[in-house]
Amino acid sequence: MLIIGPPGSGKGTQAERISDRLGVVAISTGDIFRANVKGETPLGIEARKYMDNGDFVPDAVTNKMVRSRLSEEDVDGGFLLDGYPRTTAQVDYLDAILANGGQQLDVVLQLTADDEELVSRLLGRAKETGRSDDTEAVIRHRLDLYHQQTEAVVARYAERGILTRVDGIGGIGDVTDRVMGAIGNPVPASVASGR
Ligand code: AMP
């Protein structure tokens, strides 16, 4: 499963809750990048140049990281990717990884929210967490990138008939309930196959 949404739509929070309910691992590319930035690894030092300005980390770097993460054993029973793919080139790359592993996406969830609501949420979050990419100019740039590049990703999955849209505005629990209703409570692959 994938979860896609503009910055501030609560996708990270919802990804954790949904993955708990479905019993599958949540993988957030933003979290992996932030952990690498914090640890000052070569990947983190490279990623930071882009993240601080609200730009996408280049596809080649991001794709390689995702391929390596998806080769770990904990994804065997299914996974929820949060924040990837964000470009159509990443969609093609993910298709190839999944085809290679004989896997397929069951559902792509898009969380929706109005831009001005997102800006005010993110400015609030900036005060609490001090994330370096939560200034107003950077927030607006991240929203622009979402509209320019990630909406094309959403369109690709809509064409395939696996896209579900859920309104991301409301209480955290309400949004989770909406999501679980919308995706029809699928049985985790590990349970369905009796593993
Ligand atoms: P997020 O926590 O999902 O908002 O991601 C934080 C930042 O990490 C983004 O603004 C990008 O700089 C970088 N990032 C996360 N996922 C991707 C991706 N799929 N492609 C490129 N950059 C990404």
PDB file of C-alpha atoms and ligand atoms in Angstrom:
ATOM      1  CA  MET A   1       0.000   0.000   0.000  1.00  0.00           C
ATOM      2  CA  LEU A   2       1.058   3.598  -0.607  1.00  0.00           C
ATOM      3  CA  ILE A   3      -0.009   6.723   1.218  1.00  0.00           C
ATOM      4  CA  ILE A   4       0.296   9.969  -0.720  1.00  0.00           C
ATOM      5  CA  GLY A   5      -0.624  13.442   0.419  1.00  0.00           C
ATOM      6  CA  PRO A   6       0.613  17.013   0.428  1.00  0.00           C
ATOM      7  CA  PRO A   7       2.982  18.134   3.188  1.00  0.00           C
ATOM      8  CA  GLY A   8       0.998  18.628   6.389  1.00  0.00           C
ATOM      9  CA  SER A   9      -1.854  16.298   5.396  1.00  0.00           C
ATOM     10  CA  GLY A  10      -1.002  14.007   8.316  1.00  0.00           C
ATOM     11  CA  LYS A  11       0.243  11.164   6.157  1.00  0.00           C
ATOM     12  CA  GLY A  12       3.044  10.220   8.573  1.00  0.00           C
ATOM     13  CA  THR A  13       0.642  10.034  11.519  1.00  0.00           C
ATOM     14  CA  GLN A  14      -1.934   8.089   9.526  1.00  0.00           C
ATOM     15  CA  ALA A  15       0.702   5.775   8.051  1.00  0.00           C
ATOM     16  CA  GLU A  16       1.731   4.680  11.567  1.00  0.00           C
ATOM     17  CA  ARG A  17      -1.856   4.083  12.638  1.00  0.00           C
ATOM     18  CA  ILE A  18      -2.864   2.243   9.473  1.00  0.00           C
ATOM     19  CA  SER A  19       0.237   0.058   9.495  1.00  0.00           C
ATOM     20  CA  ASP A  20      -0.547  -0.913  13.107  1.00  0.00           C
ATOM     21  CA  ARG A  21      -4.087  -1.875  12.189  1.00  0.00           C
ATOM     22  CA  LEU A  22      -3.054  -3.821   9.093  1.00  0.00           C
ATOM     23  CA  GLY A  23      -0.019  -5.416  10.728  1.00  0.00           C
ATOM     24  CA  VAL A  24       2.370  -4.266   8.006  1.00  0.00           C
ATOM     25  CA  VAL A  25       5.531  -2.197   8.297  1.00  0.00           C
ATOM     26  CA  ALA A  26       5.360   1.552   7.542  1.00  0.00           C
ATOM     27  CA  ILE A  27       8.295   2.951   5.608  1.00  0.00           C
ATOM     28  CA  SER A  28       8.680   6.726   5.418  1.00  0.00           C
ATOM     29  CA  THR A  29      11.320   8.032   3.021  1.00  0.00           C
ATOM     30  CA  GLY A  30      11.249  11.397   4.841  1.00  0.00           C
ATOM     31  CA  ASP A  31      11.981   9.644   8.180  1.00  0.00           C
ATOM     32  CA  ILE A  32      14.829   7.619   6.667  1.00  0.00           C
ATOM     33  CA  PHE A  33      16.344  10.788   5.210  1.00  0.00           C
ATOM     34  CA  ARG A  34      15.952  12.664   8.523  1.00  0.00           C
ATOM     35  CA  ALA A  35      17.617   9.810  10.445  1.00  0.00           C
ATOM     36  CA  ASN A  36      20.531   9.918   7.999  1.00  0.00           C
ATOM     37  CA  VAL A  37      20.801  13.704   8.304  1.00  0.00           C
ATOM     38  CA  LYS A  38      20.885  13.359  12.074  1.00  0.00           C
ATOM     39  CA  GLY A  39      23.521  10.622  11.911  1.00  0.00           C
ATOM     40  CA  GLU A  40      25.551  12.686   9.423  1.00  0.00           C
ATOM     41  CA  THR A  41      25.894   9.698   7.092  1.00  0.00           C
ATOM     42  CA  PRO A  42      26.998  10.277   3.462  1.00  0.00           C
ATOM     43  CA  LEU A  43      23.351   9.802   2.395  1.00  0.00           C
ATOM     44  CA  GLY A  44      22.228  12.332   5.009  1.00  0.00           C
ATOM     45  CA  ILE A  45      24.821  14.901   3.995  1.00  0.00           C
ATOM     46  CA  GLU A  46      23.706  14.571   0.344  1.00  0.00           C
ATOM     47  CA  ALA A  47      19.960  14.610   1.156  1.00  0.00           C
ATOM     48  CA  ARG A  48      20.196  17.604   3.434  1.00  0.00           C
ATOM     49  CA  LYS A  49      21.215  19.906   0.570  1.00  0.00           C
ATOM     50  CA  TYR A  50      17.781  19.351  -0.948  1.00  0.00           C
ATOM     51  CA  MET A  51      15.611  18.872   2.131  1.00  0.00           C
ATOM     52  CA  ASP A  52      16.426  22.198   3.764  1.00  0.00           C
ATOM     53  CA  ASN A  53      15.171  24.021   0.643  1.00  0.00           C
ATOM     54  CA  GLY A  54      12.075  21.830   0.345  1.00  0.00           C
ATOM     55  CA  ASP A  55      13.355  20.272  -2.889  1.00  0.00           C
ATOM     56  CA  PHE A  56      13.080  16.604  -3.745  1.00  0.00           C
ATOM     57  CA  VAL A  57      16.170  14.524  -3.153  1.00  0.00           C
ATOM     58  CA  PRO A  58      17.233  13.353  -6.661  1.00  0.00           C
ATOM     59  CA  ASP A  59      15.424  10.264  -7.946  1.00  0.00           C
ATOM     60  CA  ALA A  60      18.632   8.251  -8.307  1.00  0.00           C
ATOM     61  CA  VAL A  61      19.485   8.701  -4.614  1.00  0.00           C
ATOM     62  CA  THR A  62      15.940   8.124  -3.378  1.00  0.00           C
ATOM     63  CA  ASN A  63      15.297   5.115  -5.606  1.00  0.00           C
ATOM     64  CA  LYS A  64      18.459   3.357  -4.484  1.00  0.00           C
ATOM     65  CA  MET A  65      17.560   3.902  -0.838  1.00  0.00           C
ATOM     66  CA  VAL A  66      14.021   2.552  -1.333  1.00  0.00           C
ATOM     67  CA  ARG A  67      15.271  -0.487  -3.241  1.00  0.00           C
ATOM     68  CA  SER A  68      17.589  -1.333  -0.391  1.00  0.00           C
ATOM     69  CA  ARG A  69      14.864  -0.829   2.231  1.00  0.00           C
ATOM     70  CA  LEU A  70      12.404  -2.990   0.316  1.00  0.00           C
ATOM     71  CA  SER A  71      14.924  -5.819   0.176  1.00  0.00           C
ATOM     72  CA  GLU A  72      14.718  -6.267   3.960  1.00  0.00           C
ATOM     73  CA  GLU A  73      12.794  -9.211   5.378  1.00  0.00           C
ATOM     74  CA  ASP A  74      10.201  -7.256   7.342  1.00  0.00           C
ATOM     75  CA  VAL A  75       8.449  -6.201   4.127  1.00  0.00           C
ATOM     76  CA  ASP A  76       7.652  -9.785   3.132  1.00  0.00           C
ATOM     77  CA  GLY A  77       4.194  -9.661   4.717  1.00  0.00           C
ATOM     78  CA  GLY A  78       3.342  -6.376   3.016  1.00  0.00           C
ATOM     79  CA  PHE A  79       4.294  -2.751   3.553  1.00  0.00           C
ATOM     80  CA  LEU A  80       2.951   0.757   3.582  1.00  0.00           C
ATOM     81  CA  LEU A  81       5.169   3.288   1.824  1.00  0.00           C
ATOM     82  CA  ASP A  82       4.770   6.854   3.070  1.00  0.00           C
ATOM     83  CA  GLY A  83       6.161   9.637   0.876  1.00  0.00           C
ATOM     84  CA  TYR A  84       7.296   7.531  -2.081  1.00  0.00           C
ATOM     85  CA  PRO A  85       6.832   7.670  -5.051  1.00  0.00           C
ATOM     86  CA  ARG A  86       6.635  11.449  -5.483  1.00  0.00           C
ATOM     87  CA  THR A  87       7.660  11.664  -9.168  1.00  0.00           C
ATOM     88  CA  THR A  88       6.552   9.639 -12.192  1.00  0.00           C
ATOM     89  CA  ALA A  89      10.142   8.386 -12.582  1.00  0.00           C
ATOM     90  CA  GLN A  90       9.837   6.962  -9.051  1.00  0.00           C
ATOM     91  CA  VAL A  91       6.557   5.260 -10.057  1.00  0.00           C
ATOM     92  CA  ASP A  92       8.373   3.485 -12.901  1.00  0.00           C
ATOM     93  CA  TYR A  93      11.184   2.488 -10.577  1.00  0.00           C
ATOM     94  CA  LEU A  94       8.815   1.122  -7.932  1.00  0.00           C
ATOM     95  CA  ASP A  95       6.935  -0.819 -10.628  1.00  0.00           C
ATOM     96  CA  ALA A  96      10.201  -2.488 -11.592  1.00  0.00           C
ATOM     97  CA  ILE A  97      11.143  -3.338  -7.977  1.00  0.00           C
ATOM     98  CA  LEU A  98       7.715  -4.850  -7.323  1.00  0.00           C
ATOM     99  CA  ALA A  99       7.639  -6.779 -10.610  1.00  0.00           C
ATOM    100  CA  ASN A 100      11.038  -8.197  -9.743  1.00  0.00           C
ATOM    101  CA  GLY A 101       9.823  -9.380  -6.358  1.00  0.00           C
ATOM    102  CA  GLY A 102       6.531 -10.729  -7.743  1.00  0.00           C
ATOM    103  CA  GLN A 103       4.617  -8.178  -5.669  1.00  0.00           C
ATOM    104  CA  GLN A 104       1.894  -5.697  -6.541  1.00  0.00           C
ATOM    105  CA  LEU A 105       0.211  -2.688  -4.990  1.00  0.00           C
ATOM    106  CA  ASP A 106      -3.227  -3.349  -3.537  1.00  0.00           C
ATOM    107  CA  VAL A 107      -4.238   0.195  -2.773  1.00  0.00           C
ATOM    108  CA  VAL A 108      -2.943   3.742  -3.098  1.00  0.00           C
ATOM    109  CA  LEU A 109      -4.427   6.126  -0.589  1.00  0.00           C
ATOM    110  CA  GLN A 110      -4.440   9.863  -1.224  1.00  0.00           C
ATOM    111  CA  LEU A 111      -5.090  12.171   1.732  1.00  0.00           C
ATOM    112  CA  THR A 112      -6.520  15.482   0.580  1.00  0.00           C
ATOM    113  CA  ALA A 113      -6.505  18.905   2.235  1.00  0.00           C
ATOM    114  CA  ASP A 114      -6.798  22.534   1.218  1.00  0.00           C
ATOM    115  CA  ASP A 115      -3.484  24.414   0.690  1.00  0.00           C
ATOM    116  CA  GLU A 116      -4.184  27.213   3.168  1.00  0.00           C
ATOM    117  CA  GLU A 117      -5.180  24.722   5.863  1.00  0.00           C
ATOM    118  CA  LEU A 118      -1.905  22.874   5.211  1.00  0.00           C
ATOM    119  CA  VAL A 119       0.201  26.028   5.473  1.00  0.00           C
ATOM    120  CA  SER A 120      -1.334  26.939   8.813  1.00  0.00           C
ATOM    121  CA  ARG A 121      -0.956  23.367  10.140  1.00  0.00           C
ATOM    122  CA  LEU A 122       2.703  23.269   9.103  1.00  0.00           C
ATOM    123  CA  LEU A 123       3.481  26.645  10.614  1.00  0.00           C
ATOM    124  CA  GLY A 124       1.980  25.304  13.862  1.00  0.00           C
ATOM    125  CA  ARG A 125       4.121  22.160  13.615  1.00  0.00           C
ATOM    126  CA  ALA A 126       7.231  24.305  13.015  1.00  0.00           C
ATOM    127  CA  LYS A 127       6.767  25.888  16.433  1.00  0.00           C
ATOM    128  CA  GLU A 128       6.556  22.460  18.100  1.00  0.00           C
ATOM    129  CA  THR A 129       9.241  20.475  16.299  1.00  0.00           C
ATOM    130  CA  GLY A 130      11.560  23.077  14.799  1.00  0.00           C
ATOM    131  CA  ARG A 131      11.845  21.106  11.544  1.00  0.00           C
ATOM    132  CA  SER A 132      14.221  23.101   9.328  1.00  0.00           C
ATOM    133  CA  ASP A 133      11.937  22.704   6.283  1.00  0.00           C
ATOM    134  CA  ASP A 134       8.865  24.169   8.015  1.00  0.00           C
ATOM    135  CA  THR A 135       9.350  27.879   7.214  1.00  0.00           C
ATOM    136  CA  GLU A 136       6.558  29.513   5.172  1.00  0.00           C
ATOM    137  CA  ALA A 137       8.600  29.967   1.970  1.00  0.00           C
ATOM    138  CA  VAL A 138       9.825  26.354   2.074  1.00  0.00           C
ATOM    139  CA  ILE A 139       6.338  25.061   2.939  1.00  0.00           C
ATOM    140  CA  ARG A 140       4.876  26.847  -0.115  1.00  0.00           C
ATOM    141  CA  HIS A 141       7.638  25.454  -2.310  1.00  0.00           C
ATOM    142  CA  ARG A 142       6.927  21.900  -1.058  1.00  0.00           C
ATOM    143  CA  LEU A 143       3.237  22.402  -1.810  1.00  0.00           C
ATOM    144  CA  ASP A 144       4.075  23.654  -5.323  1.00  0.00           C
ATOM    145  CA  LEU A 145       6.202  20.559  -5.936  1.00  0.00           C
ATOM    146  CA  TYR A 146       3.345  18.379  -4.747  1.00  0.00           C
ATOM    147  CA  HIS A 147       0.987  19.985  -7.257  1.00  0.00           C
ATOM    148  CA  GLN A 148       3.527  20.015 -10.096  1.00  0.00           C
ATOM    149  CA  GLN A 149       4.951  16.517  -9.679  1.00  0.00           C
ATOM    150  CA  THR A 150       3.139  14.313  -7.199  1.00  0.00           C
ATOM    151  CA  GLU A 151      -0.356  14.892  -8.569  1.00  0.00           C
ATOM    152  CA  ALA A 152       0.870  13.233 -11.781  1.00  0.00           C
ATOM    153  CA  VAL A 153       1.805  10.226  -9.627  1.00  0.00           C
ATOM    154  CA  VAL A 154      -1.713  10.154  -8.178  1.00  0.00           C
ATOM    155  CA  ALA A 155      -3.150  10.318 -11.717  1.00  0.00           C
ATOM    156  CA  ARG A 156      -1.107   7.276 -12.746  1.00  0.00           C
ATOM    157  CA  TYR A 157      -2.586   5.183  -9.949  1.00  0.00           C
ATOM    158  CA  ALA A 158      -6.079   6.531 -10.611  1.00  0.00           C
ATOM    159  CA  GLU A 159      -5.751   5.257 -14.204  1.00  0.00           C
ATOM    160  CA  ARG A 160      -4.909   1.821 -12.827  1.00  0.00           C
ATOM    161  CA  GLY A 161      -8.057   1.849 -10.697  1.00  0.00           C
ATOM    162  CA  ILE A 162      -6.282   1.390  -7.352  1.00  0.00           C
ATOM    163  CA  LEU A 163      -6.577   4.945  -6.010  1.00  0.00           C
ATOM    164  CA  THR A 164      -8.719   5.764  -2.968  1.00  0.00           C
ATOM    165  CA  ARG A 165      -9.121   9.396  -1.863  1.00  0.00           C
ATOM    166  CA  VAL A 166      -9.844  10.345   1.730  1.00  0.00           C
ATOM    167  CA  ASP A 167     -10.432  13.788   3.236  1.00  0.00           C
ATOM    168  CA  GLY A 168      -7.511  14.415   5.596  1.00  0.00           C
ATOM    169  CA  ILE A 169      -9.175  17.243   7.520  1.00  0.00           C
ATOM    170  CA  GLY A 170     -10.533  16.340  10.954  1.00  0.00           C
ATOM    171  CA  GLY A 171      -9.480  14.590  14.140  1.00  0.00           C
ATOM    172  CA  ILE A 172      -6.691  12.019  13.872  1.00  0.00           C
ATOM    173  CA  GLY A 173      -8.973   9.131  14.902  1.00  0.00           C
ATOM    174  CA  ASP A 174     -11.754  10.254  12.563  1.00  0.00           C
ATOM    175  CA  VAL A 175      -9.392  10.329   9.596  1.00  0.00           C
ATOM    176  CA  THR A 176      -8.054   6.847  10.473  1.00  0.00           C
ATOM    177  CA  ASP A 177     -11.636   5.529  10.648  1.00  0.00           C
ATOM    178  CA  ARG A 178     -12.386   7.093   7.265  1.00  0.00           C
ATOM    179  CA  VAL A 179      -9.282   5.495   5.784  1.00  0.00           C
ATOM    180  CA  MET A 180     -10.030   2.049   7.223  1.00  0.00           C
ATOM    181  CA  GLY A 181     -13.586   2.291   5.900  1.00  0.00           C
ATOM    182  CA  ALA A 182     -12.356   3.397   2.481  1.00  0.00           C
ATOM    183  CA  ILE A 183      -9.780   0.656   2.027  1.00  0.00           C
ATOM    184  CA  GLY A 184     -12.223  -2.004   3.126  1.00  0.00           C
ATOM    185  CA  ASN A 185     -10.088  -3.449   5.932  1.00  0.00           C
ATOM    186  CA  PRO A 186      -8.032  -5.718   3.679  1.00  0.00           C
ATOM    187  CA  VAL A 187      -6.586  -8.783   5.379  1.00  0.00           C
ATOM    188  CA  PRO A 188      -2.790  -8.566   5.731  1.00  0.00           C
ATOM    189  CA  ALA A 189      -1.061 -10.857   3.224  1.00  0.00           C
ATOM    190  CA  SER A 190       0.688 -12.717   6.058  1.00  0.00           C
ATOM    191  CA  VAL A 191      -2.678 -13.598   7.610  1.00  0.00           C
ATOM    192  CA  ALA A 192      -4.381 -14.374   4.289  1.00  0.00           C
ATOM    193  CA  SER A 193      -1.644 -16.803   3.323  1.00  0.00           C
ATOM    194  CA  GLY A 194      -1.530 -18.356   6.800  1.00  0.00           C
ATOM    195  CA  ARG A 195       2.151 -17.496   7.273  1.00  0.00           C
TER     196      ARG A 195
HETATM  197  P1  AMP B   1       8.371  14.157   4.229  1.00  0.00           P
HETATM  198  O1  AMP B   1       8.687  13.877   5.648  1.00  0.00           O
HETATM  199  O2  AMP B   1       7.675  13.017   3.536  1.00  0.00           O
HETATM  200  O3  AMP B   1       7.652  15.465   4.040  1.00  0.00           O
HETATM  201  O4  AMP B   1       9.787  14.319   3.460  1.00  0.00           O
HETATM  202  C1  AMP B   1      10.712  15.305   3.859  1.00  0.00           C
HETATM  203  C2  AMP B   1      11.684  15.615   2.732  1.00  0.00           C
HETATM  204  O5  AMP B   1      12.424  14.442   2.394  1.00  0.00           O
HETATM  205  C3  AMP B   1      11.053  16.075   1.416  1.00  0.00           C
HETATM  206  O6  AMP B   1      10.746  17.453   1.421  1.00  0.00           O
HETATM  207  C4  AMP B   1      12.162  15.731   0.435  1.00  0.00           C
HETATM  208  O7  AMP B   1      13.235  16.658   0.508  1.00  0.00           O
HETATM  209  C5  AMP B   1      12.676  14.407   0.989  1.00  0.00           C
HETATM  210  N1  AMP B   1      11.919  13.267   0.403  1.00  0.00           N
HETATM  211  C6  AMP B   1      11.105  12.403   1.072  1.00  0.00           C
HETATM  212  N2  AMP B   1      10.590  11.488   0.217  1.00  0.00           N
HETATM  213  C7  AMP B   1      11.089  11.789  -1.007  1.00  0.00           C
HETATM  214  C8  AMP B   1      10.908  11.238  -2.303  1.00  0.00           C
HETATM  215  N3  AMP B   1      10.107  10.186  -2.513  1.00  0.00           N
HETATM  216  N4  AMP B   1      11.571  11.809  -3.335  1.00  0.00           N
HETATM  217  C9  AMP B   1      12.401  12.855  -3.152  1.00  0.00           C
HETATM  218  N5  AMP B   1      12.592  13.449  -1.967  1.00  0.00           N
HETATM  219  C10 AMP B   1      11.943  12.921  -0.892  1.00  0.00           C
END
